[in-house]
Short mmCIF file of C-alpha atoms and ligand atoms in Angstrom, two decimals:
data_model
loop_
_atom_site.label_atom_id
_atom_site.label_comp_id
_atom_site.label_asym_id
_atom_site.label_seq_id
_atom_site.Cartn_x
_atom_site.Cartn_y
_atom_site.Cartn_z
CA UNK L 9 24.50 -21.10 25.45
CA UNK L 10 23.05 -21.36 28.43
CA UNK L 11 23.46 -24.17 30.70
CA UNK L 12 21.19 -27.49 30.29
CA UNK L 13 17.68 -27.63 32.01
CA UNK L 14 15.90 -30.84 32.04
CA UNK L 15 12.74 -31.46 33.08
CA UNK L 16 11.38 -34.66 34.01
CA UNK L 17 7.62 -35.27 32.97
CA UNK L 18 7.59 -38.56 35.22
CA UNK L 19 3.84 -39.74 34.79
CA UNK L 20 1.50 -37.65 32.67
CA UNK L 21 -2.60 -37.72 32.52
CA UNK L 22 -2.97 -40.77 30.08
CA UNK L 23 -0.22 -43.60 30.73
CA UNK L 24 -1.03 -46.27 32.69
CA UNK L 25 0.98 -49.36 34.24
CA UNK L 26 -0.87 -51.46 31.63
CA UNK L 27 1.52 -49.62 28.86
CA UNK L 28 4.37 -49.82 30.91
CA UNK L 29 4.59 -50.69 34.78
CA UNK L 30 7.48 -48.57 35.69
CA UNK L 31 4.91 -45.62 35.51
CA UNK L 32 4.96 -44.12 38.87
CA UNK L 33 1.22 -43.46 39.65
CA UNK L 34 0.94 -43.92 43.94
CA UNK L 35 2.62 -40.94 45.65
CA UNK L 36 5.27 -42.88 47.19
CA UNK L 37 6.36 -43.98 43.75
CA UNK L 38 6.05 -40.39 42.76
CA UNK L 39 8.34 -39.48 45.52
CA UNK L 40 10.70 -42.12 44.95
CA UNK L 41 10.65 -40.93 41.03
CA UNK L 42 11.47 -37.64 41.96
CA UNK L 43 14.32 -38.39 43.85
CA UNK L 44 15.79 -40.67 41.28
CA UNK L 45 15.28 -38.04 38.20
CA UNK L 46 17.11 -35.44 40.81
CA UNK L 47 20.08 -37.57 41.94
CA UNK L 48 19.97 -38.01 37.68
CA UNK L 49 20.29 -34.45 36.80
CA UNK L 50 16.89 -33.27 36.42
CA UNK L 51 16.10 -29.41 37.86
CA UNK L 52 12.54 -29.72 37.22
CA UNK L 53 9.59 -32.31 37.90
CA UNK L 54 6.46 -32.11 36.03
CA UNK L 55 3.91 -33.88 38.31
CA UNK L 56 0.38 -35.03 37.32
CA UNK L 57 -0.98 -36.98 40.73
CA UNK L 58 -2.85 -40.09 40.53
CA UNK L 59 -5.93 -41.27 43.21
CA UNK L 60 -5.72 -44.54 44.34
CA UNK L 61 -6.95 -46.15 41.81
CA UNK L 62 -3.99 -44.98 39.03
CA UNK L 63 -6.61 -42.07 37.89
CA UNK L 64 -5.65 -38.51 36.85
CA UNK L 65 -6.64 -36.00 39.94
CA UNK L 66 -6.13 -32.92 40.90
CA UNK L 67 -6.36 -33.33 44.57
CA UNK L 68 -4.12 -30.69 46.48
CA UNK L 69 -3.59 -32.83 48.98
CA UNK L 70 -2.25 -35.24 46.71
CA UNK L 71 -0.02 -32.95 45.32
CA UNK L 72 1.11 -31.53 48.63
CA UNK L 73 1.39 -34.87 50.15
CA UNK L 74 4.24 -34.90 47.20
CA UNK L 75 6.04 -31.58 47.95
CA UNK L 76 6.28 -31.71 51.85
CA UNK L 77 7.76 -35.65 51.44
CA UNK L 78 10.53 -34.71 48.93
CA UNK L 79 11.30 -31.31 50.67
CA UNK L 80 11.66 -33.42 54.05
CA UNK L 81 14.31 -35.62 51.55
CA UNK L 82 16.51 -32.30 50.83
CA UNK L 83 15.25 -32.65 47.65
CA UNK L 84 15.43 -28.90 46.08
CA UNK L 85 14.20 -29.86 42.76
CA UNK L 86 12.03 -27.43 40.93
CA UNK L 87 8.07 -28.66 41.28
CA UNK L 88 5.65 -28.49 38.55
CA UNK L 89 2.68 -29.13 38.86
CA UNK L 90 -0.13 -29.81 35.72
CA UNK L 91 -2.95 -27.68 35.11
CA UNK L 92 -3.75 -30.58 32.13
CA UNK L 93 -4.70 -32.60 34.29
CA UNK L 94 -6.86 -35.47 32.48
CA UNK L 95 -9.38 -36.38 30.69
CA UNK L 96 -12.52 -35.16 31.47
CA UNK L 97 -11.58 -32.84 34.21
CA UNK L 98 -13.64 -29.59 34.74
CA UNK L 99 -11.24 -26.05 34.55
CA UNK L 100 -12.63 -25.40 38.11
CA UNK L 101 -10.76 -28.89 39.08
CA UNK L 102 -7.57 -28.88 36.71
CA UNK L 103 -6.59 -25.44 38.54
CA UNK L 104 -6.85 -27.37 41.91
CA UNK L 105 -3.03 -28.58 41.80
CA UNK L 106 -2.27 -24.76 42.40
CA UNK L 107 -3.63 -24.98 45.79
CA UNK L 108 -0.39 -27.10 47.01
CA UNK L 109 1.39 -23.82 45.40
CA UNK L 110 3.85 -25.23 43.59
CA UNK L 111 7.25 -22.91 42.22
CA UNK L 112 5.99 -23.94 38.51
CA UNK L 113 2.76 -25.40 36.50
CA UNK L 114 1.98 -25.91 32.80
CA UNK L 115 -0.06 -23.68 30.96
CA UNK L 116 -1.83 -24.74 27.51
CA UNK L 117 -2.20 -21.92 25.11
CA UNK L 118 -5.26 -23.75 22.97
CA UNK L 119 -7.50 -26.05 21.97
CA UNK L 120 -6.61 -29.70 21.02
CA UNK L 121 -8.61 -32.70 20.21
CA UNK L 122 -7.39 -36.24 21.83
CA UNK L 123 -8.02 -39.61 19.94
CA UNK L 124 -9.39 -41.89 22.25
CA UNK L 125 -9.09 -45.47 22.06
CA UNK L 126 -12.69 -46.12 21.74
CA UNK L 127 -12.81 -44.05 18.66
CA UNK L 128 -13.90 -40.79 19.45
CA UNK L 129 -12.17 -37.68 20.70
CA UNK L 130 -11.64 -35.84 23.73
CA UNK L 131 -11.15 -31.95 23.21
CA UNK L 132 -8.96 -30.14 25.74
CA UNK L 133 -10.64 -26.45 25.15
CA UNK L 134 -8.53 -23.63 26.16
CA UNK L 135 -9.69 -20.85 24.69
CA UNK L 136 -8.20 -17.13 25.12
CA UNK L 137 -10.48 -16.20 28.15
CA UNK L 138 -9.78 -19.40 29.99
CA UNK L 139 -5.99 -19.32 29.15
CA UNK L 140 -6.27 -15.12 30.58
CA UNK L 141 -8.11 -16.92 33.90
CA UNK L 142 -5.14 -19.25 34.54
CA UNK L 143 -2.44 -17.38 33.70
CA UNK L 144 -4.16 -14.45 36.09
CA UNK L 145 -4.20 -17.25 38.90
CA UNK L 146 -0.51 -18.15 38.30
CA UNK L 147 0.89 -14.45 38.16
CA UNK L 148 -1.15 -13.94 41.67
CA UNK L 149 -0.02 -16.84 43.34
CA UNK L 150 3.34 -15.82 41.88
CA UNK L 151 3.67 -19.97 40.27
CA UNK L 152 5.58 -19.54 36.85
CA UNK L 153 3.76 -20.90 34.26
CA UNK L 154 5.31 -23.65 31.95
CA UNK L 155 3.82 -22.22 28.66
CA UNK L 156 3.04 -25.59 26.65
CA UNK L 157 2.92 -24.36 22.90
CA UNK L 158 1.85 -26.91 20.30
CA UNK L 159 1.52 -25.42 16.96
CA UNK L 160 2.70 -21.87 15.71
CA UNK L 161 -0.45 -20.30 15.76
CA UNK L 162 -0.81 -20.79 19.91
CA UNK L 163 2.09 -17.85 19.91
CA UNK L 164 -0.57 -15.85 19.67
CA UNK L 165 -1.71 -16.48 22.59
CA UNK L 166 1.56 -16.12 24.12
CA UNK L 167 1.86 -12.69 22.70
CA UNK L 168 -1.65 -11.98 24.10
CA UNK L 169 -0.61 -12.39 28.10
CA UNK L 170 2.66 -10.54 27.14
CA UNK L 171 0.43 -7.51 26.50
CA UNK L 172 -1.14 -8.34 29.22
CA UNK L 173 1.31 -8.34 31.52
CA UNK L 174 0.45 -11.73 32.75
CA UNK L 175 3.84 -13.40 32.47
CA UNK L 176 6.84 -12.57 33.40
CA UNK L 177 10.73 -12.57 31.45
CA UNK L 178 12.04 -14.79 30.89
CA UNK L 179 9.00 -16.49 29.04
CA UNK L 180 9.34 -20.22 29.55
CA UNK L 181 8.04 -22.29 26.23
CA UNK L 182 7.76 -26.08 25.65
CA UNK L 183 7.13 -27.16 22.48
CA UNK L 184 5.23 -30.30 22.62
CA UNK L 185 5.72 -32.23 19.16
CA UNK L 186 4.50 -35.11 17.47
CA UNK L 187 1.46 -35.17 19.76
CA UNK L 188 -1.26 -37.61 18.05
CA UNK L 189 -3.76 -35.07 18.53
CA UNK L 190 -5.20 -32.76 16.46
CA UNK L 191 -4.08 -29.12 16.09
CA UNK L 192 -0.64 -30.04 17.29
CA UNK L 193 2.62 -30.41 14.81
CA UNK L 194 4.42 -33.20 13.20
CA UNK L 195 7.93 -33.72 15.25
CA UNK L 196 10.55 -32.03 12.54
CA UNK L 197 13.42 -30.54 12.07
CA UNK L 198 11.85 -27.72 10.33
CA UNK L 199 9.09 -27.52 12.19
CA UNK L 200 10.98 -26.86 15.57
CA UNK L 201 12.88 -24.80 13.33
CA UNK L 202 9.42 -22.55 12.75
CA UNK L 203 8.63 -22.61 16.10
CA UNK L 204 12.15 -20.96 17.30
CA UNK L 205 11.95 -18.37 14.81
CA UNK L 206 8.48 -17.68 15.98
CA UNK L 207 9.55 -17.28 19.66
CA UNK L 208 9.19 -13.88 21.28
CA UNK L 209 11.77 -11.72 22.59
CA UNK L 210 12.96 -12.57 26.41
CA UNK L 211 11.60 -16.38 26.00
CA UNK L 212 13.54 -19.77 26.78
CA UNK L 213 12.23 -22.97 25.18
CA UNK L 214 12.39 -26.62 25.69
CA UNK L 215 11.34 -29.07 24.04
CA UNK L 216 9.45 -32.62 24.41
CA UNK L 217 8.29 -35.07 22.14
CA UNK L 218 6.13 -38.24 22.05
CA UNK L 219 7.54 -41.50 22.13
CA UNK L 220 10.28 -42.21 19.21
CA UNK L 221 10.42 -38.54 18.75
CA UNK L 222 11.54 -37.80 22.28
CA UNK L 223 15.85 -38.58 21.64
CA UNK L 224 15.88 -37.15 18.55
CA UNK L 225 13.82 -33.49 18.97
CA UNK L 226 15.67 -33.28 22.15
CA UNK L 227 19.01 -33.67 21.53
CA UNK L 228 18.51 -31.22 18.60
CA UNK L 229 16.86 -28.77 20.94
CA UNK L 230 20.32 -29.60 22.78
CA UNK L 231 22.53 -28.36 19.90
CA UNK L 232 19.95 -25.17 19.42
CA UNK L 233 20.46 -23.51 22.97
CA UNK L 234 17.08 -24.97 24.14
CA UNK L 235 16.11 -26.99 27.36
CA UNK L 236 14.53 -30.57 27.32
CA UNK L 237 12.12 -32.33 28.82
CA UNK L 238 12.21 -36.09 29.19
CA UNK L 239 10.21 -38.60 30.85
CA UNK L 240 7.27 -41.54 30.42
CA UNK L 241 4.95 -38.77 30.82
CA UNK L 242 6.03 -38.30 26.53
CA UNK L 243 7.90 -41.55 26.04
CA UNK L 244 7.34 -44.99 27.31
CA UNK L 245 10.44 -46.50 25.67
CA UNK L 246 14.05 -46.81 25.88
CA UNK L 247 14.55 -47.32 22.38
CA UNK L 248 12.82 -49.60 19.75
CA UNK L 249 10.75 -52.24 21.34
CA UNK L 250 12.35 -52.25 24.81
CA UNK L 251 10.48 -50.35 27.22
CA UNK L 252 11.73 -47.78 29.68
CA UNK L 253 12.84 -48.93 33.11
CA UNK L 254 12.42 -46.01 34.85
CA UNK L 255 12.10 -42.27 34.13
CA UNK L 256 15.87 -41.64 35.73
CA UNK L 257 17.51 -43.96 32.84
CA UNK L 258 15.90 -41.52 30.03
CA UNK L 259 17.30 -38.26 32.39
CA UNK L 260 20.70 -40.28 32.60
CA UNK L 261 20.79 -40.62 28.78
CA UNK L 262 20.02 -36.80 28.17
CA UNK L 263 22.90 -36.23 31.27
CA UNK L 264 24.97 -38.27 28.76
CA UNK L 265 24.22 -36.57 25.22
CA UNK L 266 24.62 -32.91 26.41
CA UNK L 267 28.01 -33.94 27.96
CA UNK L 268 29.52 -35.37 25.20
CA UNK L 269 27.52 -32.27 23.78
CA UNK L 270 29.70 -29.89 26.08
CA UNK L 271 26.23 -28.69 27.44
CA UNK L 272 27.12 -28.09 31.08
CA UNK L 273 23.56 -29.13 32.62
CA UNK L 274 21.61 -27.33 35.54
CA UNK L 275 21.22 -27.60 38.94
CA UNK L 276 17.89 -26.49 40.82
CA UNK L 277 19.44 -23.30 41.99
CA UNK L 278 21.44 -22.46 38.87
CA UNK L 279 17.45 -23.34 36.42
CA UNK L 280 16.07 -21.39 39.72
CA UNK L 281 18.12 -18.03 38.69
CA UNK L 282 17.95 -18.62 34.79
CA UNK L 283 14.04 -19.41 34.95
CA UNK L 284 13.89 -16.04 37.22
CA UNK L 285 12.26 -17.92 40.26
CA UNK L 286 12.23 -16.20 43.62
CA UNK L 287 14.11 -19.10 45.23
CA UNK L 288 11.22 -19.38 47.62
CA UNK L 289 10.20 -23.12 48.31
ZN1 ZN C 304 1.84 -33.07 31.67
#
């Protein structure tokens, strides 16, 4: 096996202080997150950057406000940045985070529909000649893409930019499970099961999973050679009813399992030369 990458989703598009205040939303609490999930164990960062007001953006400056701060920290940890974003966002805007060219950024391969609080639903279109237009801006910017698979049927899609030639080995996949939304797969055993056997040759997956789900489907991606990701972006709790105090405590814990696990986990430069990243920061 090889060794342990975690990624740290520290924020997300959608949680706000109101559901748990250890959220980092400013960019100084961004930075500060970052730093913690590092010293932790993480090798990568998912970022989604927040305006002043707590809101999803996708303001380059933002994001390279970020970068420059925890490269001037001699932090090496692997960035990447959303192309998610949040709700509401244009695809002309949720491609602005590449502008701060970041070494990674997430990739959706389809369509999913978001239950809002109010009631009604906010679909996240990515449809085949939108998911060709990003992943064409990723390979020329030479940004890996995270490629964020939700159900089997998105491999498709995966096996469409192969063809392409639009990403490169090895192919990094996250399953994202037990999202409330539709078109997106329960959090099982046998379903991650599916997914794996579904994977295409040359690929490495993680996996993440919403809220209770998250320990669980990652500690078995842990036992099946996969990577994990980990963070409030997925998970707001610690365990049952007591909330999580800080992104770095849920890295700790997954530092902890994959020990114990004899899953050697990591470092920037070691997930740099698995992942296949130039190195180039
Ligand atoms: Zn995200």
């Amino acid at each position: 096996m090889k060794k342990l990458i975690i990624s740290a989703a520290i924020t997300g598009g959608l949680g706000r202080k109101a559901d748990n205040p250890n959220i980092p939303e400013q960019p100084e609490e961004q930075i500060e997150a970052i730093l913690e999930v590092w010293k932790a164990g993480a090798a990568i960062v998912h970022i989604h950057a927040r305006d002043a007001e707590g809101k999803s953006t996708q303001d380059p400056k933002i994001y390279e406000r970020i970068k420059s701060s925890v490269r001037q920290r001699g932090c090496d940890i692997i960035l990447n940045f959303t192309t998610g974003g949040g709700i509401g966002m244009t695809l002309e805007e949720k491609l602005r985070s590449l502008e701060a060219s970041p070494e990674m950024a997430s990739l959706n391969m389809g369509m999913m529909n978001y239950p809002l609080p109010n009631g009604d639903y906010y679909l996240a279109a990515h449809s085949p000649k939108e998911i060709i237009w990003y992943a064409t801006e990723m390979k020329n910017k030479g940004i890996k893409p995270e490629i964020e698979v939700y159900n089997p049927v998105m491999m498709k899609e995966v096996r469409m930019l192969i063809e392409k030639g639009l990403i490169d080995k090895p192919y990094f996949i996250q399953f994202v499970m037990g999202m409330p939304a539709q078109n997106t797969m329960e959090a099982s055993i046998k379903n991650l099961a599916i997914l794996v056997d579904e994977l295409p040759h040359d690929s490495l997956f993680s996996v993440c999973a919403v809220g209770r789900h998250q320990l669980p489907m990652t500690t078995l991606s842990m036992l099946y050679g996969g990577m994990v990701r980990v963070g409030l972006e997925d998970n707001l709790y610690y365990a049952k009813g007591e909330l999580a105090a800080s992104n770095h405590q849920l890295v700790a814990r997954t530092v902890r399992i994959a020990t114990e696990l004899q899953r050697p986990i990591a470092t920037p430069s070691e997930a740099r030369e698995i992942l296949g990243l130039s190195g180039a920061i």
